Structures are given as structure tokens and as C-alpha cells.
PDB file of C-alpha atoms in Angstrom:
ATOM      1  CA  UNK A   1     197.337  17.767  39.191  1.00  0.00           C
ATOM      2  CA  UNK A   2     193.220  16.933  38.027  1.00  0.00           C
ATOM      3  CA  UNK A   3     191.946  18.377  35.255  1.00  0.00           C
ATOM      4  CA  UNK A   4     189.838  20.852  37.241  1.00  0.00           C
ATOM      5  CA  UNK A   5     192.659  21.744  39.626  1.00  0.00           C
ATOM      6  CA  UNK A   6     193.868  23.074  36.333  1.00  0.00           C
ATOM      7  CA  UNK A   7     191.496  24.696  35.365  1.00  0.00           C
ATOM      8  CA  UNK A   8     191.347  26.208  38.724  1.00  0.00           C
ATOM      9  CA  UNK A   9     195.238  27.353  38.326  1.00  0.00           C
ATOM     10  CA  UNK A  10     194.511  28.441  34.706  1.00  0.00           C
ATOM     11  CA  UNK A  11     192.013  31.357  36.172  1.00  0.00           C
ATOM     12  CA  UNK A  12     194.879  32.989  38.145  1.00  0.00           C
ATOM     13  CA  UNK A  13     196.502  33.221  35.190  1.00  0.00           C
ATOM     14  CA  UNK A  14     193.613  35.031  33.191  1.00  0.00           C
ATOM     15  CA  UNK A  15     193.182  37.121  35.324  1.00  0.00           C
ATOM     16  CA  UNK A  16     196.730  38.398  34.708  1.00  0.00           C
ATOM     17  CA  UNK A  17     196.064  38.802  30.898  1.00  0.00           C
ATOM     18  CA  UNK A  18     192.890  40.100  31.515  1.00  0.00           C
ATOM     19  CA  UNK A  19     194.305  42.963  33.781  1.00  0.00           C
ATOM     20  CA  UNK A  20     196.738  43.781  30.738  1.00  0.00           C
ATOM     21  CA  UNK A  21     194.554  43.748  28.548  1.00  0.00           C
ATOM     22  CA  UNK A  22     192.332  46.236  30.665  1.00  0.00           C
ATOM     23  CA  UNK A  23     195.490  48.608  30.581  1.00  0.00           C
ATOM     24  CA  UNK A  24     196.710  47.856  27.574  1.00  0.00           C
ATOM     25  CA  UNK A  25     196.664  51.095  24.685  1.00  0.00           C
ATOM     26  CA  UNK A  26     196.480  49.253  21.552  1.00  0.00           C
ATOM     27  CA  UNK A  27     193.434  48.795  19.180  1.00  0.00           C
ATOM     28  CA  UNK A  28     190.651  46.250  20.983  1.00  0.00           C
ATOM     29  CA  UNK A  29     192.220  46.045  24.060  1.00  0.00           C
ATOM     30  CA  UNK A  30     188.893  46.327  26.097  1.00  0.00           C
ATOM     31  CA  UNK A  31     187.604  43.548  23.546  1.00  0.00           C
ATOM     32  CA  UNK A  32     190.219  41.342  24.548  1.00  0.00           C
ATOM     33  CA  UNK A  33     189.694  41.632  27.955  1.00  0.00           C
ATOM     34  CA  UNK A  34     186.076  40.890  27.756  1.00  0.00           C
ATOM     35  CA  UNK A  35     187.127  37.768  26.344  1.00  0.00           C
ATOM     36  CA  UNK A  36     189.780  36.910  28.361  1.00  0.00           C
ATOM     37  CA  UNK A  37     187.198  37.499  31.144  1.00  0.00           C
ATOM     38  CA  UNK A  38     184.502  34.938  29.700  1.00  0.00           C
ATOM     39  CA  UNK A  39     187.277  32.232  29.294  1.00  0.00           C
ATOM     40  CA  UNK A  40     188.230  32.319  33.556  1.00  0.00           C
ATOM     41  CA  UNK A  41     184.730  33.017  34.400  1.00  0.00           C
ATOM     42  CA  UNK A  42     184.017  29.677  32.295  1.00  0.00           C
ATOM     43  CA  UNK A  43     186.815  27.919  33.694  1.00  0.00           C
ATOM     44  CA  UNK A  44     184.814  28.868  37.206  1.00  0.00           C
ATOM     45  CA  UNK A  45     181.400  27.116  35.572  1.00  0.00           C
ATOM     46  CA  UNK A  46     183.746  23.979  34.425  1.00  0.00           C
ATOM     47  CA  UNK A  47     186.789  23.152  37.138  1.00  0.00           C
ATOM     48  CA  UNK A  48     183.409  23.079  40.030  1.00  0.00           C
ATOM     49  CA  UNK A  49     180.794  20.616  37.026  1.00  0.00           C
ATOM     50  CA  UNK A  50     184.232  18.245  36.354  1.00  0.00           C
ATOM     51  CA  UNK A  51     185.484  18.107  40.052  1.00  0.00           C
ATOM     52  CA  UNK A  52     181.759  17.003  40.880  1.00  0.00           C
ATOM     53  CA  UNK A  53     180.867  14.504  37.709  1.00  0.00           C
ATOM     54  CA  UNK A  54     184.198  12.878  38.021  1.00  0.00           C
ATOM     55  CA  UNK A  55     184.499  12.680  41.936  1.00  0.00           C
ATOM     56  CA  UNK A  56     187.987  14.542  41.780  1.00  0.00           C
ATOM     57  CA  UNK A  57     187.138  16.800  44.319  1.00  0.00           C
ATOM     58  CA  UNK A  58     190.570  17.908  46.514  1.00  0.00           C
ATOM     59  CA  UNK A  59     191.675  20.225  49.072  1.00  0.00           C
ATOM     60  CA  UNK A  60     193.904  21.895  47.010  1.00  0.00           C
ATOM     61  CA  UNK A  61     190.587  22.514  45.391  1.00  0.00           C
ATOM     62  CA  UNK A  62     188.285  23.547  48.020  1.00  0.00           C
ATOM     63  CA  UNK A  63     191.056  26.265  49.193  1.00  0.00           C
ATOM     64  CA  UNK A  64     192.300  27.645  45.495  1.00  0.00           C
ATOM     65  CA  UNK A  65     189.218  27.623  44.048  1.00  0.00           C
ATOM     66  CA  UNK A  66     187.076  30.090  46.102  1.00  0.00           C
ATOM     67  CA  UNK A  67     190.344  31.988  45.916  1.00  0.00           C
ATOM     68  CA  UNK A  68     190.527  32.701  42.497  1.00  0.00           C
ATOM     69  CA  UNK A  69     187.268  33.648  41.919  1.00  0.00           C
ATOM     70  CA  UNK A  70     187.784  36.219  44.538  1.00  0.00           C
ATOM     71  CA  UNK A  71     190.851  37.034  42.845  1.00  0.00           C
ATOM     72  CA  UNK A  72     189.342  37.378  39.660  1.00  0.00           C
ATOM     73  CA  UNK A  73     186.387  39.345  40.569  1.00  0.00           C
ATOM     74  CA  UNK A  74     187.936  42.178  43.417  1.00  0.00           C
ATOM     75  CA  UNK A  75     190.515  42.276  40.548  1.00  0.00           C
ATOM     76  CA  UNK A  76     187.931  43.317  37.878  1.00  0.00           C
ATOM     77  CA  UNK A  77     186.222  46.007  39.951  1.00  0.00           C
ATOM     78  CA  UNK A  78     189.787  47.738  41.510  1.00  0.00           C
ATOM     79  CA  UNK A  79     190.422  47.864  37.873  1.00  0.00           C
ATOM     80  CA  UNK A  80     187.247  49.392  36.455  1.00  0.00           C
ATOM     81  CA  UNK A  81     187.326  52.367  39.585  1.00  0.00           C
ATOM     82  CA  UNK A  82     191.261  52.631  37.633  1.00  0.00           C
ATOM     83  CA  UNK A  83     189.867  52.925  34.074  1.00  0.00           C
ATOM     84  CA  UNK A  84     189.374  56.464  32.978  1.00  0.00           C
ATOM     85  CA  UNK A  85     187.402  55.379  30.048  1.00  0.00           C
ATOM     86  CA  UNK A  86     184.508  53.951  32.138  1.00  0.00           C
ATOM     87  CA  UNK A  87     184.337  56.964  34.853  1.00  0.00           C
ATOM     88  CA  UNK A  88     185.028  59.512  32.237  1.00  0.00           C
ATOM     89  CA  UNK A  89     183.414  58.469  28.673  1.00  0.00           C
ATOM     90  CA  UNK A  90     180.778  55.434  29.236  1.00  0.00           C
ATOM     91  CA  UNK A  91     177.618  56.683  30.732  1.00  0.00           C
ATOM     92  CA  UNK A  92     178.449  54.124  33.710  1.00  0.00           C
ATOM     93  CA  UNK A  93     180.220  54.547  36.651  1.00  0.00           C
ATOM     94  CA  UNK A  94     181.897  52.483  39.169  1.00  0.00           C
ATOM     95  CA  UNK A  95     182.329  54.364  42.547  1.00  0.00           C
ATOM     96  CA  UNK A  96     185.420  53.365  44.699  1.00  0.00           C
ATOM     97  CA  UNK A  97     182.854  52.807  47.759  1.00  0.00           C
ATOM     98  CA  UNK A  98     180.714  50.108  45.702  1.00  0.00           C
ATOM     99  CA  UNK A  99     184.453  48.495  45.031  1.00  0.00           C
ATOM    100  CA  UNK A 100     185.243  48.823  49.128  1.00  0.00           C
ATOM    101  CA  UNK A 101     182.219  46.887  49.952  1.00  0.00           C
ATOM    102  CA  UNK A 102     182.771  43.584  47.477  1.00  0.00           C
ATOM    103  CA  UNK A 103     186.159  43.968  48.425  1.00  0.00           C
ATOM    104  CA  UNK A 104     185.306  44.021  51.828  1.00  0.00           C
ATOM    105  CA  UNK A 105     183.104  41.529  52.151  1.00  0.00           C
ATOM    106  CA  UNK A 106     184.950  39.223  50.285  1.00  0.00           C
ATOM    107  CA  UNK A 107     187.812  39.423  52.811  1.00  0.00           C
ATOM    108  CA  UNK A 108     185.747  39.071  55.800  1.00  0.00           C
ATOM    109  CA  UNK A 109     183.950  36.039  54.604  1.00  0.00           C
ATOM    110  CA  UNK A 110     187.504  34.958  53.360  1.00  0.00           C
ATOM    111  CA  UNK A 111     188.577  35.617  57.543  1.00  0.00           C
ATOM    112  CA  UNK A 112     185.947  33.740  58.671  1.00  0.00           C
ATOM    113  CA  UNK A 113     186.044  30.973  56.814  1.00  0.00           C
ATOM    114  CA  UNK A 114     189.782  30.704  57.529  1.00  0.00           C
ATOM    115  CA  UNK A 115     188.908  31.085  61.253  1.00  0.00           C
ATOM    116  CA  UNK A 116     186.367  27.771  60.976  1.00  0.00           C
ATOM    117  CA  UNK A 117     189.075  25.774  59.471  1.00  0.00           C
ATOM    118  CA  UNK A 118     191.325  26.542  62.506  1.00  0.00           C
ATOM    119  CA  UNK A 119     188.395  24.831  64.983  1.00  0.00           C
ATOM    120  CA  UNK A 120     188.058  21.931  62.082  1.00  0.00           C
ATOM    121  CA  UNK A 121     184.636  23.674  60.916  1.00  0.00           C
ATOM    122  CA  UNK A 122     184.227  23.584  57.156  1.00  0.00           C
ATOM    123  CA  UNK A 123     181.992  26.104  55.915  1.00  0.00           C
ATOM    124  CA  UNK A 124     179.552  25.514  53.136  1.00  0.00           C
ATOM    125  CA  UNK A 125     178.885  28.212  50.203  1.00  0.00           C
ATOM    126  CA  UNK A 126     175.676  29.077  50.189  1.00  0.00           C
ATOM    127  CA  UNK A 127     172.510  29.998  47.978  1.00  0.00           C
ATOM    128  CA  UNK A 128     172.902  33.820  48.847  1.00  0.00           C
ATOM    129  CA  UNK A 129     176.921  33.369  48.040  1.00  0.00           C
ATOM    130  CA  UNK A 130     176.832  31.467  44.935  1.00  0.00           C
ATOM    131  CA  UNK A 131     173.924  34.306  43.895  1.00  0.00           C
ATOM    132  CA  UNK A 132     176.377  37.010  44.462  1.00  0.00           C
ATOM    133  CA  UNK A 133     179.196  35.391  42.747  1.00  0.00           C
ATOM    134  CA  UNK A 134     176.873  35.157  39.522  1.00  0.00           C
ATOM    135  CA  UNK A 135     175.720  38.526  39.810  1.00  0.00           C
ATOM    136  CA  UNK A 136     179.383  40.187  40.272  1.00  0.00           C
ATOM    137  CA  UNK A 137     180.180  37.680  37.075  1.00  0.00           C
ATOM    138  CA  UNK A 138     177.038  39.154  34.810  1.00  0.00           C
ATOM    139  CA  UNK A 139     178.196  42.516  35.837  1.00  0.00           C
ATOM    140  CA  UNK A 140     181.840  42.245  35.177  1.00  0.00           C
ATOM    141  CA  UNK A 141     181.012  41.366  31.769  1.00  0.00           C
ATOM    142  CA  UNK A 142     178.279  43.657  31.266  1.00  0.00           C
ATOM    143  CA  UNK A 143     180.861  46.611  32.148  1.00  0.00           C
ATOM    144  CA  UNK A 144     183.296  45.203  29.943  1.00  0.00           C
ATOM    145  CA  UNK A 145     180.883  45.223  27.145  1.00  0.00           C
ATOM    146  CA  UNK A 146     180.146  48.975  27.438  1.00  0.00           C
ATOM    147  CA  UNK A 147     183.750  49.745  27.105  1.00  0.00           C
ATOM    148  CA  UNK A 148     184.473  46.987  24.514  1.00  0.00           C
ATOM    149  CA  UNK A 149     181.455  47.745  22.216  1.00  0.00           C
ATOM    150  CA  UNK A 150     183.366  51.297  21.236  1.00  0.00           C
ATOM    151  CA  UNK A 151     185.877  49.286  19.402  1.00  0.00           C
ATOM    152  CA  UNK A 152     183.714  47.645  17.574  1.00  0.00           C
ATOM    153  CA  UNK A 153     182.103  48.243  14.050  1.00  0.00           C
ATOM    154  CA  UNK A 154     179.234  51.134  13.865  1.00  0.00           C
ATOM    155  CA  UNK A 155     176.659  48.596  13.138  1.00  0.00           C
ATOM    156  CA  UNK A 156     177.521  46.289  15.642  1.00  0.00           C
ATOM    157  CA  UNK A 157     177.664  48.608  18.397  1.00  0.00           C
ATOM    158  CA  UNK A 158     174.660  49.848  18.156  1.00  0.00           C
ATOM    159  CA  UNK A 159     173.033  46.667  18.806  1.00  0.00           C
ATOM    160  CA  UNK A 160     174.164  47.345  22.517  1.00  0.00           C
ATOM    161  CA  UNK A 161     174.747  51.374  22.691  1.00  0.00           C
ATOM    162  CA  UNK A 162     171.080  51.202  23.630  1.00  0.00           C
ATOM    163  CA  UNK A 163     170.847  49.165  26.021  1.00  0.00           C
ATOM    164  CA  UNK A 164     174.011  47.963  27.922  1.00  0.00           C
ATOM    165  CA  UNK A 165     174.946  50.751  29.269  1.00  0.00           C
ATOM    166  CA  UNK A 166     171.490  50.642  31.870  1.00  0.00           C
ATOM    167  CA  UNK A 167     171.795  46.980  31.901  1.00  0.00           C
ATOM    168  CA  UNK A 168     175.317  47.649  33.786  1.00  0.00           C
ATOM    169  CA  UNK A 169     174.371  50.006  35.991  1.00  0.00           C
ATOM    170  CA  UNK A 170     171.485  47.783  37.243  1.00  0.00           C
ATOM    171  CA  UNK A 171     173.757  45.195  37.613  1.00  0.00           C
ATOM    172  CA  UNK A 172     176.180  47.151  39.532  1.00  0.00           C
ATOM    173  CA  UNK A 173     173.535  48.524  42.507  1.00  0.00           C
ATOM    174  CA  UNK A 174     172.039  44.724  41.943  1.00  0.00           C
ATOM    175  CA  UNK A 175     175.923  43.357  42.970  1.00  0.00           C
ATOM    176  CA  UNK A 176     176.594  46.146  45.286  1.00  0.00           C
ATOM    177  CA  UNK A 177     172.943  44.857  47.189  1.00  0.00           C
ATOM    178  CA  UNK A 178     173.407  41.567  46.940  1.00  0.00           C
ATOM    179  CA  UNK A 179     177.041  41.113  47.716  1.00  0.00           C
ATOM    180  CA  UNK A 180     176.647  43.144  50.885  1.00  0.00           C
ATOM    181  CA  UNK A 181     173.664  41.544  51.674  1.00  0.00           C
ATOM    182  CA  UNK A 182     175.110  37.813  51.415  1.00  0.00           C
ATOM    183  CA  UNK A 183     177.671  39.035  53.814  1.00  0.00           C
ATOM    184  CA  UNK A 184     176.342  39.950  56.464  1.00  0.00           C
ATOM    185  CA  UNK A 185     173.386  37.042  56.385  1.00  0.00           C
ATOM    186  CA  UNK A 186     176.697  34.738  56.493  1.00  0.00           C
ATOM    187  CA  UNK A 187     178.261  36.619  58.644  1.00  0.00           C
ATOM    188  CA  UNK A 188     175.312  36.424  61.082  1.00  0.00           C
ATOM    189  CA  UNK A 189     174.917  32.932  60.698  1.00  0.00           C
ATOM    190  CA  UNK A 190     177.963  31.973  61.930  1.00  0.00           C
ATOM    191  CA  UNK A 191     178.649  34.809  64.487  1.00  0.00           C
ATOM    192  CA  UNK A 192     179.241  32.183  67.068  1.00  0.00           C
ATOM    193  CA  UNK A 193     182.304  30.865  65.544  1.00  0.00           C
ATOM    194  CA  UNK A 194     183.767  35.529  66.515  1.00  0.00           C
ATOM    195  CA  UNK A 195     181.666  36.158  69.260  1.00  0.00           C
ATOM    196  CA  UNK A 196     181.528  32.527  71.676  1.00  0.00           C
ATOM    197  CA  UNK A 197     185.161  33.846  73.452  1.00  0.00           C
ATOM    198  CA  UNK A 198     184.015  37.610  74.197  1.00  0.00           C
TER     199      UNK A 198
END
């Protein structure tokens, strides 16, 4: 196994650690998930930069990738609608109907994509897609560091008390837009592939 096929592997796990972290009780717990976060969502910037420089692009690759980002991400929100501290103490709040719609578009684009692949059609990523996938990233994090910075020292917490809370929420409608949007503009791109045998 490549280098970046291992790096690819080493997000699933991450985003194991990350969801115990995120339910964890002890001391920090929220701070070690935001940083167990930034380690697979930098394994997602490297395993893609490597595969490319190197020319060790795969197929194990093309399929587990994509995968475990959508792993990682769905996984992030479905646990932030579970948190009580975010819905009940932070000032931001992460409805169960903004987590249906990532979720859902994930899976349909995940459908579709599989359903290419049976006709021998390989389906590129594209611009709108690899937007969305950076703005569900920034927003992950963003919502981790509201909950995380409440563990941290008085001094440094109010460095970000001011302002991450609105910072989130922005990037949670942004994510919510944009990830629904980028679905159905792919979606409708490639309707031919669901609608040619009706």
C-alpha cells in the first residue's frame, strides 16, 4: 500500500478517535477532538498533493478516498446535532434538517456516481464539489472551536469568545447553501445517466 493510500486509510481511523473524543467526559475532550479533526482533514490536503506529485494515483484510491471524507464529514455533523453542549450552551446551533441535507446529498451524489461506474462512466469532482468539501471542513472546525475554546485558559478564550461563535454560524448556512447547491447542479448535470431509461 502507497504512502497516500495510507494516508487515505489513516482518516477512517481519525475519525474514530475523533468521535470519542467528541463523547468523551474527561477534561479537554472537545480540544482533542478539534485536533484529531485537523490531523484527517490534513491527511485529506496530503494523500490527494502526494498521489498527484508522485504519480501514485490508484483505484483503491479514487474509491476510498472520496469515501472517507464523506465519512469524516456526515460523521462530524450527526455528532454535533448529538452534542448537548453545542445545542444547549454555545450560542450555535446545528439543526438536524441542516445535517439531513449534507447527509443527503452526500449519498445521492455517492448513488450516482456508483451508478456511472456501472455504465464505465467515471465522474469527475468538480469546482462546486471540491468548494463544498472545503466549506463543510472550515465549518467543522470552526464548531469544534466554539466548544473547545471553553476548556481553555480565560485569556486564551477570549481571543475567540468574540468572534467564533458568528464565524460558525455563517459557516454553517454558508455549508448548508453550498452543499445543497453543489448537489443538485451535479445532479442536473448528469441527469441523463437516471432519467435516459424512463
Amino acid at each position: 500500500m502507497n504512502l497516500p493510500n495510507k494516508l487515505t486509510v489513516s482518516r477512517f481511523g481519525l475519525t474514530v478517535v475523533f468521535l470519542w473524543a467528541m463523547f468523551s467526559a474527561f477534561h479537554l475532550h472537545y480540544t482533542l477532538a478539534l485536533i484529531f479533526f485537523c490531523l484527517a482533514g490534513f491527511t485529506d490536503f496530503l494523500d490527494g498533493r502526494i498521489a498527484r506529485a508522485r504519480n501514485l494515483i490508484t483505484n483503491f484510491g479514487k474509491l476510498m478516498d472520496p469515501l472517507a471524507d464523506k465519512i469524516m464529514t456526515c460523521s462530524a455533523f450527526v455528532a454535533f446535532v448529538e452534542s448537548t453542549h453545542i445545542n444547549a450552551s454555545a450560542p450555535v446551533k446545528v439543526g438536524a434538517w441542516m445535517v439531513v441535507i449534507i447527509v443527503a446529498r452526500e449519498l445521492a451524489i455517492t448513488g450516482l456516481r456508483l451508478l456511472a461506474a456501472s455504465k464505465n462512466i467515471v465522474l469527475a469532482a468538480e469546482r462546486y464539489g471540491k468548494h463544498k468539501t472545503i466549506s463543510q471542513i472550515i465549518c467543522i472546525i470552526a464548531l469544534l472551536v466554539v466548544d473547545a475554546a471553553n476548556e481553555w485558559p480565560p485569556t486564551l478564550q477570549n481571543l475567540f469568545v468574540s468572534w467564533a461563535p458568528m464565524f460558525a454560524t455563517i459557516m454553517l448556512w454558508v455549508t448548508v447553501v453550498l452543499t445543497a447547491t453543489s448537489g443538485l447542479i451535479y445532479l442536473g448535470r448528469n441527469r441523463a445517466l437516471f432519467l435516459d431509461d424512463l
